[in-house]
Short mmCIF file of C-alpha atoms in Angstrom, two decimals:
data_model
loop_
_atom_site.label_atom_id
_atom_site.label_comp_id
_atom_site.label_asym_id
_atom_site.label_seq_id
_atom_site.Cartn_x
_atom_site.Cartn_y
_atom_site.Cartn_z
CA MET A 1326 -0.01 -0.02 0.09
CA LEU A 1327 1.15 3.46 -0.75
CA PRO A 1328 1.05 6.27 1.42
CA VAL A 1329 -1.65 9.03 0.46
CA SER A 1330 0.97 11.77 -0.20
CA ASP A 1331 2.88 9.51 -2.45
CA ALA A 1332 -0.38 8.21 -4.30
CA GLN A 1333 -1.12 11.78 -4.99
CA ALA A 1334 2.23 12.69 -6.50
CA ILE A 1335 2.12 10.09 -8.70
CA ILE A 1336 -1.26 10.82 -10.02
CA LEU A 1337 -0.47 14.53 -10.74
CA ASN A 1338 2.73 13.43 -12.29
CA LEU A 1339 0.90 11.03 -14.67
CA VAL A 1340 -1.69 13.87 -15.90
CA GLN A 1341 -0.71 15.54 -18.69
CA PRO A 1342 -2.69 18.83 -19.28
CA LEU A 1343 -5.02 19.60 -22.28
CA ASP A 1344 -2.86 21.11 -25.34
CA HIS A 1345 -3.15 24.55 -25.80
CA GLN A 1346 -3.25 24.11 -29.52
CA ARG A 1347 -5.58 20.81 -29.88
CA ASP A 1348 -7.81 20.93 -26.94
CA THR A 1349 -9.10 24.49 -27.26
CA GLU A 1350 -12.44 26.14 -28.65
CA VAL A 1351 -13.84 29.73 -28.99
CA VAL A 1352 -16.69 30.67 -26.68
CA ASP A 1353 -18.63 33.59 -26.44
CA LEU A 1354 -18.40 35.76 -23.30
CA LEU A 1355 -21.38 35.05 -21.89
CA ALA A 1356 -20.69 31.01 -22.00
CA ALA A 1357 -17.10 31.54 -20.73
CA ASP A 1358 -18.03 31.52 -17.00
CA SER A 1359 -16.01 28.82 -14.91
CA ARG A 1360 -13.94 27.76 -18.35
CA ILE A 1361 -10.28 27.85 -18.29
CA LEU A 1362 -8.70 30.53 -20.53
CA ALA A 1363 -6.23 28.82 -23.17
CA THR A 1364 -4.61 31.93 -24.77
CA PRO A 1365 -3.28 35.06 -22.84
CA VAL A 1366 -5.67 37.88 -23.42
CA THR A 1367 -4.78 41.67 -24.27
CA SER A 1368 -7.14 44.65 -25.05
CA PRO A 1369 -6.67 47.57 -27.31
CA LEU A 1370 -8.11 49.68 -24.62
CA ASP A 1371 -6.26 51.83 -21.77
CA PHE A 1372 -7.79 51.62 -18.44
CA PRO A 1373 -9.06 54.18 -17.35
CA HIS A 1374 -10.10 55.07 -21.08
CA TRP A 1375 -9.24 58.63 -20.44
CA ASP A 1376 -8.26 60.89 -17.21
CA ASN A 1377 -11.28 61.10 -15.14
CA SER A 1378 -12.91 61.85 -11.93
CA ALA A 1379 -13.03 59.60 -8.93
CA MET A 1380 -15.28 61.67 -7.11
CA ASP A 1381 -18.27 63.84 -7.33
CA GLY A 1382 -16.96 67.69 -7.10
CA TYR A 1383 -15.08 70.22 -8.92
CA ALA A 1384 -12.18 69.99 -11.38
CA VAL A 1385 -9.58 72.71 -10.49
CA ARG A 1386 -5.91 73.75 -11.01
CA TYR A 1387 -4.13 72.57 -7.87
CA GLN A 1388 -1.94 75.96 -8.04
CA ASP A 1389 -5.54 77.89 -7.64
CA VAL A 1390 -6.63 76.10 -4.44
CA GLN A 1391 -3.32 74.63 -2.79
CA HIS A 1392 -3.70 77.39 0.21
CA SER A 1393 -7.59 77.43 0.63
CA ASN A 1394 -9.15 76.87 3.78
CA ALA A 1395 -12.41 77.68 5.59
CA GLU A 1396 -11.29 81.19 6.91
CA GLN A 1397 -9.75 82.04 3.09
CA PRO A 1398 -11.31 79.89 0.37
CA ALA A 1399 -10.32 80.02 -3.17
CA VAL A 1400 -13.13 81.31 -4.97
CA LEU A 1401 -13.40 80.09 -8.46
CA GLU A 1402 -15.63 80.56 -11.69
CA ILE A 1403 -17.78 77.57 -12.56
CA VAL A 1404 -17.30 77.51 -16.33
CA GLU A 1405 -18.96 73.88 -17.44
CA ASN A 1406 -21.05 71.23 -16.02
CA ILE A 1407 -19.50 67.71 -16.93
CA PRO A 1408 -21.56 64.50 -16.15
CA ALA A 1409 -20.29 60.99 -17.06
CA GLY A 1410 -20.39 60.38 -20.61
CA TYR A 1411 -19.93 63.79 -21.80
CA GLN A 1412 -16.89 65.57 -23.41
CA PRO A 1413 -15.74 68.53 -21.84
CA LYS A 1414 -15.72 71.74 -24.25
CA SER A 1415 -13.80 74.24 -21.93
CA THR A 1416 -10.14 74.53 -21.05
CA ILE A 1417 -9.94 75.31 -17.10
CA GLN A 1418 -8.07 78.77 -16.94
CA LEU A 1419 -6.72 80.66 -13.86
CA GLY A 1420 -9.22 81.11 -11.31
CA GLN A 1421 -11.93 78.68 -13.09
CA ALA A 1422 -13.36 75.53 -12.15
CA ALA A 1423 -15.74 72.82 -13.63
CA ARG A 1424 -18.50 71.16 -12.12
CA ILE A 1425 -17.83 67.26 -12.32
CA PHE A 1426 -19.18 63.90 -11.40
CA THR A 1427 -17.77 60.42 -10.83
CA GLY A 1428 -16.43 58.68 -13.84
CA ALA A 1429 -16.62 62.08 -15.99
CA VAL A 1430 -13.88 63.22 -18.26
CA ILE A 1431 -11.21 65.66 -16.36
CA PRO A 1432 -11.22 68.71 -18.57
CA ALA A 1433 -8.20 69.97 -20.20
CA GLY A 1434 -6.12 72.53 -17.84
CA ALA A 1435 -7.45 70.79 -14.67
CA ASP A 1436 -5.42 68.51 -12.80
CA THR A 1437 -7.02 67.90 -9.29
CA VAL A 1438 -10.82 67.33 -8.07
CA VAL A 1439 -12.04 68.66 -5.03
CA MET A 1440 -14.76 66.91 -3.41
CA GLN A 1441 -18.00 68.62 -3.20
CA GLU A 1442 -18.11 68.01 0.68
CA ASN A 1443 -15.21 70.63 1.09
CA THR A 1444 -16.94 73.26 -1.11
CA ARG A 1445 -19.86 75.69 -0.97
CA ARG A 1446 -21.33 76.80 -3.99
CA GLU A 1447 -23.14 80.25 -4.87
CA GLU A 1448 -24.61 80.61 -8.07
CA ASN A 1449 -21.57 80.23 -10.70
CA ARG A 1450 -19.12 80.39 -8.34
CA VAL A 1451 -17.69 77.68 -5.94
CA PHE A 1452 -15.82 78.33 -2.46
CA ILE A 1453 -12.86 75.59 -1.90
CA LEU A 1454 -12.97 75.07 2.03
CA ALA A 1455 -10.22 72.81 2.43
CA ALA A 1456 -7.00 72.34 0.02
CA PRO A 1457 -6.76 69.08 -1.54
CA LYS A 1458 -3.75 66.83 -2.49
CA PRO A 1459 -2.02 67.37 -5.72
CA GLN A 1460 -3.82 65.38 -8.25
CA GLU A 1461 -6.24 64.20 -5.58
CA PHE A 1462 -9.24 62.25 -7.22
CA VAL A 1463 -7.96 62.08 -10.74
CA ARG A 1464 -7.67 59.00 -12.48
CA TYR A 1465 -5.06 59.07 -15.01
CA LYS A 1466 -5.59 57.12 -18.62
CA ALA A 1467 -3.80 53.82 -18.77
CA SER A 1468 -2.83 53.92 -14.69
CA PHE A 1469 -4.55 50.65 -14.43
CA TYR A 1470 -3.80 48.91 -17.52
CA GLN A 1471 -1.90 49.86 -20.72
CA ALA A 1472 -3.64 48.73 -24.12
CA GLY A 1473 -1.77 46.25 -25.87
CA THR A 1474 -0.03 44.27 -22.68
CA GLN A 1475 -1.25 41.20 -21.16
CA LEU A 1476 -4.65 41.75 -19.50
CA LEU A 1477 -5.16 37.87 -18.21
CA PRO A 1478 -2.54 35.03 -18.66
CA ALA A 1479 -3.64 31.60 -19.86
CA GLY A 1480 -4.37 28.82 -17.21
CA ILE A 1481 -6.72 30.51 -15.01
CA LYS A 1482 -10.60 29.92 -14.17
CA LEU A 1483 -13.06 32.41 -15.43
CA ASN A 1484 -14.81 33.72 -12.59
CA ALA A 1485 -17.19 36.78 -12.39
CA PRO A 1486 -14.20 39.28 -11.77
CA GLU A 1487 -12.54 37.92 -14.57
CA ILE A 1488 -15.67 38.15 -16.96
CA ALA A 1489 -16.27 41.55 -15.92
CA VAL A 1490 -12.82 42.48 -16.95
CA LEU A 1491 -12.98 40.78 -20.08
CA ALA A 1492 -16.54 42.56 -20.70
CA ALA A 1493 -15.15 45.96 -19.87
CA ALA A 1494 -11.78 45.38 -22.22
CA GLN A 1495 -14.36 44.54 -25.34
CA CYS A 1496 -13.36 40.72 -25.53
CA PRO A 1497 -16.35 39.15 -26.91
CA GLN A 1498 -15.06 35.73 -27.49
CA LEU A 1499 -12.47 34.17 -26.07
CA SER A 1500 -10.28 30.76 -26.46
CA VAL A 1501 -10.49 28.21 -23.87
CA TYR A 1502 -9.79 24.52 -23.22
CA ARG A 1503 -12.41 22.10 -23.76
CA ARG A 1504 -14.06 20.46 -20.98
CA PRO A 1505 -12.22 17.49 -19.85
CA ARG A 1506 -14.22 14.46 -20.76
CA VAL A 1507 -14.82 11.88 -17.94
CA ALA A 1508 -16.38 8.36 -18.77
CA ILE A 1509 -18.12 7.07 -15.69
CA PHE A 1510 -19.72 3.34 -14.96
CA SER A 1511 -20.28 0.96 -12.03
CA THR A 1512 -19.73 -2.55 -11.83
CA GLY A 1513 -21.79 -5.30 -9.85
CA ASP A 1514 -24.48 -7.57 -10.71
CA GLU A 1515 -26.35 -6.67 -7.62
CA LEU A 1516 -26.78 -2.99 -8.95
CA MET A 1517 -30.01 -1.49 -10.13
CA THR A 1518 -30.78 2.21 -11.91
CA VAL A 1519 -33.17 4.57 -9.58
CA GLU A 1520 -36.08 4.11 -11.55
CA LYS A 1521 -36.16 0.02 -11.12
CA GLN A 1522 -37.77 -1.64 -8.41
CA LEU A 1523 -35.41 -3.53 -6.05
CA GLN A 1524 -35.37 -7.11 -5.63
CA PRO A 1525 -33.94 -8.92 -2.56
CA GLY A 1526 -29.98 -8.60 -2.57
CA GLN A 1527 -30.02 -5.75 -5.00
CA ILE A 1528 -28.80 -2.05 -4.27
CA VAL A 1529 -29.47 1.22 -6.02
CA ASP A 1530 -26.17 2.32 -7.95
CA SER A 1531 -25.82 5.64 -6.33
CA ASN A 1532 -22.13 5.89 -7.40
CA GLN A 1533 -22.91 6.75 -11.15
CA TYR A 1534 -25.00 9.56 -10.01
CA THR A 1535 -22.80 11.13 -7.47
CA LEU A 1536 -19.58 10.81 -9.51
CA ALA A 1537 -21.59 12.63 -12.56
CA ALA A 1538 -22.37 15.25 -10.15
CA LEU A 1539 -18.88 15.68 -8.87
CA VAL A 1540 -17.46 15.57 -12.13
CA LYS A 1541 -20.07 18.55 -13.53
CA GLU A 1542 -19.05 20.53 -10.33
CA SER A 1543 -15.23 20.30 -11.28
CA GLY A 1544 -16.14 21.68 -14.49
CA ALA A 1545 -15.71 18.32 -16.81
CA GLU A 1546 -17.91 16.58 -18.85
CA PRO A 1547 -19.42 13.46 -17.62
CA LEU A 1548 -19.95 10.47 -20.01
CA ILE A 1549 -22.15 8.08 -18.40
CA LEU A 1550 -21.81 4.64 -19.59
CA GLY A 1551 -24.04 2.98 -16.71
CA ILE A 1552 -23.94 -0.43 -14.99
CA VAL A 1553 -21.68 -3.19 -16.35
CA LYS A 1554 -22.18 -6.57 -14.78
CA ASP A 1555 -19.57 -8.57 -13.11
CA ASP A 1556 -18.75 -10.22 -16.65
CA PRO A 1557 -15.03 -10.04 -18.08
CA VAL A 1558 -16.01 -9.69 -21.74
CA ALA A 1559 -18.69 -7.11 -21.04
CA LEU A 1560 -16.09 -5.33 -18.72
CA GLU A 1561 -13.48 -5.27 -21.04
CA LYS A 1562 -15.47 -4.02 -23.93
CA VAL A 1563 -16.69 -0.94 -21.86
CA ILE A 1564 -13.23 -0.03 -20.59
CA ALA A 1565 -12.00 -0.26 -24.07
CA HIS A 1566 -14.69 2.16 -25.22
CA ALA A 1567 -14.22 4.30 -22.32
CA ILE A 1568 -10.38 4.78 -22.65
CA ALA A 1569 -11.04 5.46 -26.34
CA ILE A 1570 -13.51 8.44 -25.75
CA ALA A 1571 -12.42 10.11 -22.49
CA ASP A 1572 -9.53 11.68 -20.88
CA ILE A 1573 -10.29 10.30 -17.38
CA VAL A 1574 -12.13 7.11 -16.70
CA LEU A 1575 -13.77 6.40 -13.52
CA SER A 1576 -15.11 3.09 -12.32
CA SER A 1577 -16.48 2.24 -9.00
CA GLY A 1578 -16.41 -1.38 -7.56
CA GLY A 1579 -14.74 -4.35 -8.90
CA VAL A 1580 -11.23 -3.26 -7.55
CA SER A 1581 -10.96 -5.36 -4.49
CA VAL A 1582 -9.86 -9.08 -4.25
CA GLY A 1583 -13.25 -10.67 -4.65
CA ASP A 1584 -14.12 -13.67 -6.52
CA TYR A 1585 -15.94 -11.31 -9.32
CA ASP A 1586 -13.43 -8.44 -9.10
CA TYR A 1587 -12.09 -8.63 -12.79
CA VAL A 1588 -10.88 -5.03 -13.30
CA ASP A 1589 -7.13 -5.48 -12.72
CA LYS A 1590 -7.16 -8.62 -15.18
CA ILE A 1591 -8.55 -6.73 -17.72
CA LEU A 1592 -6.58 -3.64 -17.33
CA ASP A 1593 -3.68 -6.16 -18.19
CA SER A 1594 -5.18 -7.56 -21.00
CA LEU A 1595 -5.62 -4.09 -22.67
CA GLU A 1596 -1.82 -3.37 -22.08
CA ALA A 1597 -2.39 -0.95 -19.25
CA LYS A 1598 0.18 0.25 -16.68
CA ILE A 1599 -1.07 -0.06 -13.33
CA HIS A 1600 0.79 2.34 -10.94
CA ILE A 1601 -1.44 2.00 -7.83
CA GLN A 1602 -3.57 -0.53 -6.36
CA ALA A 1603 -4.12 0.41 -2.71
CA VAL A 1604 -3.40 3.29 -0.70
CA GLU A 1605 -3.01 3.66 3.01
CA MET A 1606 -6.24 5.38 3.46
CA ARG A 1607 -9.54 4.77 5.14
CA PRO A 1608 -12.12 4.72 3.36
CA GLY A 1609 -10.48 4.33 0.02
CA LYS A 1610 -8.01 1.72 0.26
CA PRO A 1611 -8.56 -0.49 -3.03
CA LEU A 1612 -7.66 2.31 -5.52
CA THR A 1613 -6.29 1.43 -8.93
CA VAL A 1614 -4.62 3.75 -11.37
CA ALA A 1615 -3.65 2.94 -14.25
CA THR A 1616 -2.30 4.48 -17.80
CA PHE A 1617 -2.66 2.85 -21.42
CA PRO A 1618 -0.32 2.95 -24.36
CA SER A 1619 -0.47 6.23 -26.59
CA ARG A 1620 -3.40 6.71 -28.61
CA ASP A 1621 -1.74 9.17 -31.15
CA ALA A 1622 1.57 10.33 -32.85
CA ILE A 1623 2.15 12.82 -30.49
CA ASN A 1624 3.05 10.53 -27.67
CA ARG A 1625 0.14 11.51 -25.67
CA VAL A 1626 -1.03 8.75 -23.26
CA SER A 1627 -4.36 7.36 -23.24
CA ALA A 1628 -7.14 7.94 -20.88
CA LEU A 1629 -6.03 7.85 -17.08
CA TYR A 1630 -8.20 5.12 -15.11
CA PHE A 1631 -9.25 5.13 -11.74
CA GLY A 1632 -10.73 2.14 -10.43
CA LEU A 1633 -12.46 3.44 -7.17
CA PRO A 1634 -13.95 1.30 -4.43
CA GLY A 1635 -17.56 0.58 -4.28
CA ASN A 1636 -18.90 1.82 -1.34
CA PRO A 1637 -20.21 5.53 -1.40
CA GLY A 1638 -18.25 6.82 1.14
CA SER A 1639 -15.01 5.80 -0.30
CA VAL A 1640 -16.05 6.86 -3.97
CA LEU A 1641 -16.64 10.44 -2.72
CA ALA A 1642 -13.43 10.42 -0.30
CA THR A 1643 -11.26 9.14 -3.34
CA PHE A 1644 -12.80 11.59 -5.80
CA TRP A 1645 -12.06 14.62 -3.54
CA ARG A 1646 -8.64 13.23 -2.38
CA PHE A 1647 -7.22 12.29 -5.98
CA VAL A 1648 -9.53 12.47 -8.85
CA LEU A 1649 -10.63 16.09 -8.60
CA PRO A 1650 -6.85 17.19 -8.45
CA ALA A 1651 -6.03 15.18 -11.45
CA ILE A 1652 -9.22 16.86 -13.17
CA LYS A 1653 -7.99 20.36 -12.37
CA LYS A 1654 -4.54 19.80 -13.61
CA LEU A 1655 -5.87 18.37 -16.87
CA SER A 1656 -8.08 20.99 -17.56
CA GLY A 1657 -5.40 23.60 -18.04
CA ILE A 1658 -5.32 25.49 -14.64
CA THR A 1659 -1.53 26.37 -14.32
CA GLU A 1660 -1.86 26.01 -10.46
CA GLY A 1661 -3.70 25.08 -7.25
CA TRP A 1662 -4.54 21.59 -8.27
CA GLU A 1663 -3.68 20.32 -4.79
CA PRO A 1664 -6.60 19.66 -2.38
CA VAL A 1665 -7.10 22.48 0.34
CA PHE A 1666 -6.65 21.57 3.84
CA LEU A 1667 -7.51 23.72 6.88
CA LYS A 1668 -6.30 23.62 10.47
CA VAL A 1669 -9.75 24.11 12.49
CA ARG A 1670 -10.92 23.11 16.05
CA SER A 1671 -12.71 20.04 16.48
CA HIS A 1672 -15.89 20.11 18.47
CA ASP A 1673 -16.12 16.11 18.84
CA GLU A 1674 -13.87 13.46 20.19
CA LEU A 1675 -12.42 12.11 16.65
CA ARG A 1676 -10.82 8.28 16.72
CA SER A 1677 -9.21 6.13 14.68
CA ASP A 1678 -7.44 2.82 14.77
CA GLY A 1679 -4.12 4.82 13.56
CA LYS A 1680 -3.34 1.90 10.79
CA ARG A 1681 -4.02 4.32 7.88
CA GLU A 1682 -4.56 7.85 7.26
CA THR A 1683 -8.43 8.32 8.22
CA TYR A 1684 -11.01 10.63 6.77
CA LEU A 1685 -14.06 11.28 8.90
CA TRP A 1686 -17.35 13.05 7.43
CA GLY A 1687 -18.36 16.25 9.30
CA LYS A 1688 -19.24 20.01 8.71
CA LEU A 1689 -17.31 23.31 9.61
CA HIS A 1690 -19.12 25.68 11.48
CA LEU A 1691 -17.98 29.48 11.97
CA ILE A 1692 -17.82 29.93 15.84
CA ASP A 1693 -16.91 33.16 17.07
CA GLY A 1694 -14.78 33.63 14.02
CA VAL A 1695 -12.91 30.35 14.45
CA TYR A 1696 -13.90 27.48 12.24
CA GLU A 1697 -14.94 24.20 14.16
CA PHE A 1698 -15.26 20.79 12.63
CA HIS A 1699 -18.54 18.88 13.74
CA LYS A 1700 -18.40 15.44 13.13
CA ALA A 1701 -21.47 13.78 11.42
CA GLY A 1702 -23.82 11.82 13.17
CA GLY A 1703 -24.57 8.21 13.06
CA SER A 1704 -21.86 5.30 12.13
CA ASN A 1705 -18.49 6.05 10.08
CA SER A 1706 -19.14 3.32 8.13
CA SER A 1707 -18.21 3.63 4.02
CA GLY A 1708 -21.21 2.26 3.14
CA ASN A 1709 -23.67 4.98 5.05
CA LEU A 1710 -24.79 7.39 2.76
CA ILE A 1711 -27.22 8.61 5.05
CA ASN A 1712 -24.95 10.67 7.50
CA LEU A 1713 -23.10 12.25 4.15
CA ALA A 1714 -25.89 14.56 3.57
CA GLN A 1715 -24.97 18.44 4.08
CA THR A 1716 -21.47 17.47 5.30
CA ASN A 1717 -18.97 19.76 3.54
CA ALA A 1718 -15.47 18.76 5.01
CA LEU A 1719 -13.47 15.62 5.89
CA ALA A 1720 -11.40 15.47 9.20
CA VAL A 1721 -7.90 13.87 8.61
CA LEU A 1722 -6.31 11.96 11.14
CA PRO A 1723 -2.75 10.97 10.38
CA MET A 1724 -1.47 7.38 10.45
CA GLY A 1725 -0.32 6.62 14.01
CA LYS A 1726 -2.93 9.22 15.45
CA THR A 1727 -5.58 7.49 17.11
CA LEU A 1728 -7.52 10.30 18.96
CA ILE A 1729 -8.06 13.99 18.60
CA SER A 1730 -9.93 15.42 21.88
CA PRO A 1731 -12.62 17.99 21.68
CA GLN A 1732 -11.03 21.44 21.41
CA GLU A 1733 -7.89 20.30 19.88
CA GLU A 1734 -6.86 21.35 16.36
CA VAL A 1735 -7.50 18.91 13.41
CA GLN A 1736 -6.76 19.02 9.62
CA VAL A 1737 -9.71 19.03 7.36
CA LEU A 1738 -10.16 18.47 4.02
CA GLN A 1739 -12.46 21.35 2.83
CA LEU A 1740 -14.97 19.88 0.34
CA VAL A 1741 -15.99 21.67 -3.12
CA ASN A 1742 -19.72 21.66 -2.21
CA GLY A 1743 -18.85 23.69 1.21
#
C-alpha cells in the first residue's frame, strides 16, 4: 500500500494537461463562466480610457486651491458642468473650475478634483473650503492597464471578476480549453438504476449519479456508461470504449480481491500500466490507477483510469482526494490543483485505529470567527450514505494518530460543496 501523499504525487505526475493548440475552442463571453482560459488576453483599450474623476466635486488647477481653507477659501468661477459620458468643451484657466461627477472626463487644464463636501457653491462660483492634495481624485488614463499588454494570463479559471474585466475590455469571444471528458461506469451484478424496483439482494447504484455530479462540479463533462455486470467480456468492452472516448475513466467497484473483481485482470489484457493498487487510507484503500499506451502520434498517453472502491463514502473520499486534483490539472489550470486543507478546532472526539490515514465526515461551522469541525452523526461506515448529506469537510487523522480530543486542532479537507 502507498502512503496517501505518495499516491497523490504519482497521480499528478501522470496527468498531462490539455494541449493549448489541439484542445481549445472559442466561446462567447456569456458562455465563458467557469471555463479555463487557453491563451493570454490583451485589450486595445487603456484603463481608464481617459483621465477621469474618482469623486463628485469640482475639477480645478491645484495651484489655484493649494492654500485654501475655511477662513480664506479660494473662489473659482464655474465654467462648465461635466456629467459622466460627456466630452468637456472648456479648458480650465486661472481662477476657473468645472462641476464634475464620478467617472466624467477631466477637462483640459484641470489636474485635481475637490470633493463637493469641501466646497460651497453660490450661483456660478464655488468656494474651496479645504485644500486638496495634488492630483487628488484624478484617475489617469492607462494607470490601471496599458493597451496591448497582457490583461489576463492563460491557465486561469474565468469567474465573475475575470468576466467583468473581459467585458470592460471589449473581449466578446475567448479561446478556452475544452472541458475534460470523464467516462463513468459502475460494476456489479447487484446494482440497479434508480427507477427500477429493487429485488432482494439488490442495491441502487448511487455511485454513477454521485460521480456525474462531482464531475460536473469540477467543470468537466461526464460521459455516463451505466452499470456493467460482473462479466469479463462486458467489462473489457466497456473499458476499451471508455479509454477511447475519455480523458479520465472512473469505475466504481470491482477493484478489491473478491472472486468477481475482474478489473485489474482486464486492465492487464488492455496493456495498461498499473501505477497504484492500494493506498493507506480509510475509507478508500482499494484504489487502482492505470494508464494505457499512447493513442496518437504525439506521444500523448491514453485515458487516466481510476478504479474506485464500491462503497459510496469511499467513492466520495477518493474522488475529492485524488480525482479532483487530476481533473484540475488536466483542465489546463496552471496552479492550485492540490486539495485544500485547513487547520480548525474539533468540536467532537475523533477516533481512528491509527493503521491508515483516516477521513471522517463532518461539517465546518464558524464559531466566534473560528472554524470548528462537527463530526457527522451516525456510524462512520463507508457504506453509510445517510450521514453524508450536508457535510462539507473531511477531518484527517494521520497514520499513527488514534485520538483527537474536543477543542484540539485537526486538519480537514475542505470539499467543493462547502
